[in-house]
Amino acid sequence: MISDWLMRKTGSLNIALKTPIVLGMLLSISMVVCNYTETEWVVVFFMALVFFGRGIGALGWAVMAEIPHRKRSVA
């Protein structure tokens, strides 16, 4: 849904496919915060954020599925 929305807004396939992956990986970095907190609910919050980011960042299969279509359309 995110990639489709970005594709409609920007018209760029690169932006539509790569932006969710990059944002998901950046969210995954927030796991570092868990090392510096002593409150359990903060750790749970950031771990949930990390797993959400990993879910979004796992969209690499969408980029791989699009590569063969690009090569065919260029040739």
Coordinates of N, CA, C and O in Angstrom, one line a residue:
M1 N 0.8 -1.2 0.0 CA 0.0 0.0 0.0 C 0.9 1.3 0.0 O 0.5 2.2 -0.7
I2 N 1.9 1.2 0.8 CA 2.8 2.4 0.9 C 3.5 2.6 -0.5 O 3.5 3.8 -1.0
S3 N 4.0 1.6 -1.1 CA 4.6 1.7 -2.4 C 3.7 2.2 -3.5 O 4.0 3.1 -4.3
D4 N 2.5 1.7 -3.5 CA 1.5 2.1 -4.4 C 1.1 3.6 -4.2 O 1.0 4.4 -5.2
W5 N 1.0 4.0 -3.0 CA 0.7 5.4 -2.7 C 1.8 6.3 -3.2 O 1.6 7.4 -3.8
L6 N 3.0 5.9 -2.9 CA 4.2 6.7 -3.3 C 4.3 6.8 -4.8 O 4.7 7.8 -5.4
M7 N 4.0 5.7 -5.5 CA 4.0 5.6 -7.0 C 3.0 6.6 -7.5 O 3.3 7.3 -8.5
R8 N 1.8 6.6 -7.0 CA 0.8 7.6 -7.4 C 1.2 9.0 -7.2 O 0.9 9.9 -8.0
K9 N 1.8 9.3 -6.0 CA 2.2 10.7 -5.7 C 3.4 11.2 -6.5 O 3.4 12.3 -6.9
T10 N 4.4 10.3 -6.6 CA 5.7 10.8 -7.2 C 5.8 10.4 -8.7 O 6.5 11.1 -9.4
G11 N 5.2 9.3 -9.1 CA 5.4 8.8 -10.4 C 6.8 8.2 -10.6 O 7.1 7.8 -11.8
S12 N 7.5 8.0 -9.6 CA 8.9 7.4 -9.7 C 8.9 6.0 -9.1 O 8.6 5.9 -7.9
L13 N 9.2 5.1 -9.9 CA 9.3 3.7 -9.4 C 10.4 3.5 -8.4 O 10.3 2.8 -7.4
N14 N 11.6 4.2 -8.6 CA 12.7 4.1 -7.6 C 12.3 4.6 -6.3 O 12.5 3.9 -5.3
I15 N 11.6 5.7 -6.2 CA 11.2 6.3 -4.9 C 10.1 5.4 -4.3 O 10.2 5.1 -3.1
A16 N 9.2 4.9 -5.1 CA 8.1 4.1 -4.5 C 8.6 2.8 -4.0 O 8.0 2.3 -3.0
L17 N 9.6 2.2 -4.5 CA 10.1 0.9 -4.0 C 11.2 1.0 -3.0 O 11.2 0.2 -2.1
K18 N 12.0 2.0 -3.1 CA 13.2 2.1 -2.1 C 12.9 2.8 -0.9 O 13.5 2.5 0.2
T19 N 12.0 3.8 -0.9 CA 11.7 4.6 0.3 C 11.2 3.7 1.5 O 11.7 3.9 2.6
P20 N 10.2 2.9 1.3 CA 9.7 2.0 2.4 C 10.8 1.1 3.0 O 10.9 0.9 4.2
I21 N 11.7 0.6 2.1 CA 12.8 -0.2 2.6 C 13.8 0.6 3.5 O 14.1 0.2 4.6
V22 N 14.1 1.8 3.0 CA 15.1 2.6 3.8 C 14.4 3.1 5.1 O 15.1 3.0 6.1
L23 N 13.2 3.5 5.1 CA 12.5 3.9 6.3 C 12.4 2.8 7.3 O 12.6 2.9 8.5
G24 N 12.1 1.6 6.8 CA 12.0 0.4 7.7 C 13.3 0.1 8.3 O 13.4 -0.3 9.5
M25 N 14.4 0.2 7.6 CA 15.7 -0.1 8.1 C 16.1 1.0 9.1 O 16.7 0.7 10.2
L26 N 15.7 2.2 8.9 CA 16.0 3.3 9.9 C 15.2 3.1 11.1 O 15.7 3.3 12.2
L27 N 14.0 2.6 11.0 CA 13.2 2.3 12.2 C 13.9 1.1 13.0 O 13.8 1.1 14.2
S28 N 14.4 0.2 12.3 CA 15.1 -0.9 13.0 C 16.3 -0.5 13.8 O 16.6 -1.2 14.8
I29 N 16.9 0.6 13.4 CA 18.0 1.1 14.2 C 17.6 1.5 15.6 O 18.4 1.6 16.5
S30 N 16.4 1.8 15.8 CA 15.9 2.3 17.1 C 16.1 1.3 18.2 O 15.8 1.6 19.4
M31 N 16.5 0.1 17.9 CA 16.7 -0.9 18.9 C 17.8 -0.5 19.8 O 17.9 -0.9 21.0
V32 N 18.7 0.4 19.4 CA 19.8 0.8 20.2 C 19.3 1.5 21.5 O 19.9 1.5 22.5
V33 N 18.2 2.2 21.4 CA 17.6 2.9 22.5 C 17.3 1.9 23.7 O 17.5 2.3 24.8
C34 N 17.0 0.7 23.4 CA 16.7 -0.3 24.4 C 17.9 -0.5 25.4 O 17.7 -0.9 26.5
N35 N 19.1 -0.3 24.9 CA 20.3 -0.4 25.7 C 20.4 0.6 26.8 O 21.1 0.5 27.8
Y36 N 19.8 1.8 26.5 CA 20.0 2.9 27.4 C 18.8 3.3 28.3 O 18.7 4.4 28.8
T37 N 17.9 2.4 28.4 CA 16.7 2.6 29.2 C 16.5 1.5 30.2 O 17.0 0.4 30.1
E38 N 15.9 1.9 31.3 CA 15.6 0.9 32.4 C 14.2 0.6 32.6 O 13.8 -0.2 33.3
T39 N 13.3 1.4 31.9 CA 11.9 1.2 32.0 C 11.4 0.2 31.0 O 11.7 0.2 29.8
E40 N 10.6 -0.8 31.5 CA 10.2 -1.9 30.7 C 9.3 -1.5 29.5 O 9.4 -2.0 28.4
W41 N 8.4 -0.6 29.8 CA 7.4 -0.2 28.8 C 8.1 0.5 27.6 O 7.7 0.4 26.4
V42 N 9.2 1.2 27.9 CA 10.0 1.9 26.8 C 10.7 0.8 25.9 O 10.7 0.9 24.7
V43 N 11.2 -0.2 26.6 CA 11.8 -1.3 25.8 C 10.8 -2.0 24.9 O 11.0 -2.3 23.8
V44 N 9.6 -2.3 25.5 CA 8.5 -2.9 24.7 C 8.1 -2.0 23.5 O 7.9 -2.5 22.4
F45 N 8.0 -0.7 23.8 CA 7.6 0.2 22.7 C 8.6 0.2 21.6 O 8.3 0.1 20.4
F46 N 9.9 0.3 21.9 CA 10.9 0.4 20.9 C 11.1 -1.0 20.2 O 11.4 -1.0 19.0
M47 N 10.9 -2.1 20.9 CA 11.0 -3.4 20.2 C 9.8 -3.5 19.2 O 10.0 -4.1 18.2
A48 N 8.6 -3.0 19.6 CA 7.5 -3.1 18.7 C 7.8 -2.2 17.5 O 7.5 -2.6 16.3
L49 N 8.4 -1.1 17.7 CA 8.8 -0.2 16.6 C 9.8 -0.9 15.7 O 9.7 -0.8 14.4
V50 N 10.8 -1.6 16.3 CA 11.8 -2.3 15.5 C 11.1 -3.4 14.6 O 11.4 -3.5 13.4
F51 N 10.2 -4.1 15.2 CA 9.6 -5.2 14.4 C 8.7 -4.7 13.3 O 8.6 -5.2 12.2
F52 N 8.1 -3.5 13.6 CA 7.3 -2.9 12.5 C 8.2 -2.4 11.4 O 7.9 -2.6 10.2
G53 N 9.4 -1.8 11.8 CA 10.3 -1.4 10.8 C 10.9 -2.6 10.0 O 11.1 -2.5 8.8
R54 N 11.1 -3.7 10.6 CA 11.6 -4.9 9.9 C 10.6 -5.4 9.0 O 10.9 -5.9 7.9
G55 N 9.3 -5.3 9.3 CA 8.2 -5.7 8.4 C 8.2 -4.9 7.2 O 8.0 -5.4 6.1
I56 N 8.3 -3.6 7.4 CA 8.3 -2.7 6.2 C 9.6 -2.8 5.4 O 9.6 -2.8 4.2
G57 N 10.7 -3.0 6.1 CA 12.0 -3.1 5.4 C 12.1 -4.5 4.7 O 13.0 -4.6 3.8
A58 N 11.3 -5.4 5.0 CA 11.4 -6.7 4.3 C 10.7 -6.7 2.9 O 10.5 -7.7 2.3
L59 N 10.4 -5.5 2.4 CA 9.8 -5.4 1.1 C 10.8 -5.5 0.0 O 10.5 -5.1 -1.2
G60 N 12.0 -6.0 0.3 CA 13.0 -6.1 -0.8 C 12.6 -7.0 -1.9 O 13.1 -6.9 -3.0
W61 N 11.7 -7.9 -1.6 CA 11.2 -8.8 -2.6 C 10.5 -8.0 -3.7 O 10.5 -8.4 -4.9
A62 N 9.9 -6.9 -3.4 CA 9.2 -6.1 -4.3 C 10.1 -5.5 -5.3 O 9.9 -5.4 -6.5
V63 N 11.3 -5.1 -4.9 CA 12.3 -4.5 -5.8 C 12.8 -5.6 -6.7 O 13.0 -5.4 -7.9
M64 N 13.1 -6.8 -6.1 CA 13.6 -7.9 -6.9 C 12.6 -8.3 -8.0 O 13.0 -8.7 -9.1
A65 N 11.3 -8.3 -7.7 CA 10.3 -8.6 -8.6 C 10.2 -7.6 -9.7 O 9.7 -7.9 -10.8
E66 N 10.5 -6.4 -9.5 CA 10.4 -5.3 -10.5 C 11.6 -5.3 -11.4 O 11.4 -4.8 -12.6
I67 N 12.7 -5.7 -11.1 CA 13.9 -5.6 -11.9 C 13.8 -6.3 -13.3 O 14.1 -5.7 -14.3
P68 N 13.2 -7.5 -13.3 CA 13.1 -8.2 -14.7 C 12.1 -7.4 -15.6 O 12.4 -7.3 -16.8
H69 N 11.1 -6.7 -15.0 CA 10.2 -5.9 -15.8 C 10.9 -4.7 -16.4 O 10.6 -4.3 -17.5
R70 N 11.8 -4.1 -15.6 CA 12.5 -2.9 -16.1 C 13.4 -3.3 -17.3 O 13.5 -2.6 -18.2
K71 N 14.1 -4.4 -17.1 CA 15.0 -4.8 -18.2 C 14.3 -5.1 -19.5 O 14.8 -4.8 -20.5
R72 N 13.2 -5.8 -19.4 CA 12.4 -6.1 -20.6 C 11.9 -4.8 -21.3 O 11.8 -4.7 -22.5
S73 N 11.4 -3.8 -20.4 CA 10.9 -2.6 -21.0 C 12.0 -1.7 -21.7 O 11.7 -1.0 -22.6
V74 N 13.2 -1.8 -21.2 CA 14.3 -1.0 -21.7 C 14.8 -1.6 -23.0 O 15.1 -0.9 -24.0
A75 N 14.8 -2.9 -23.1 CA 15.3 -3.6 -24.3 C 14.5 -3.5 -25.5 O 13.4 -3.1 -25.6

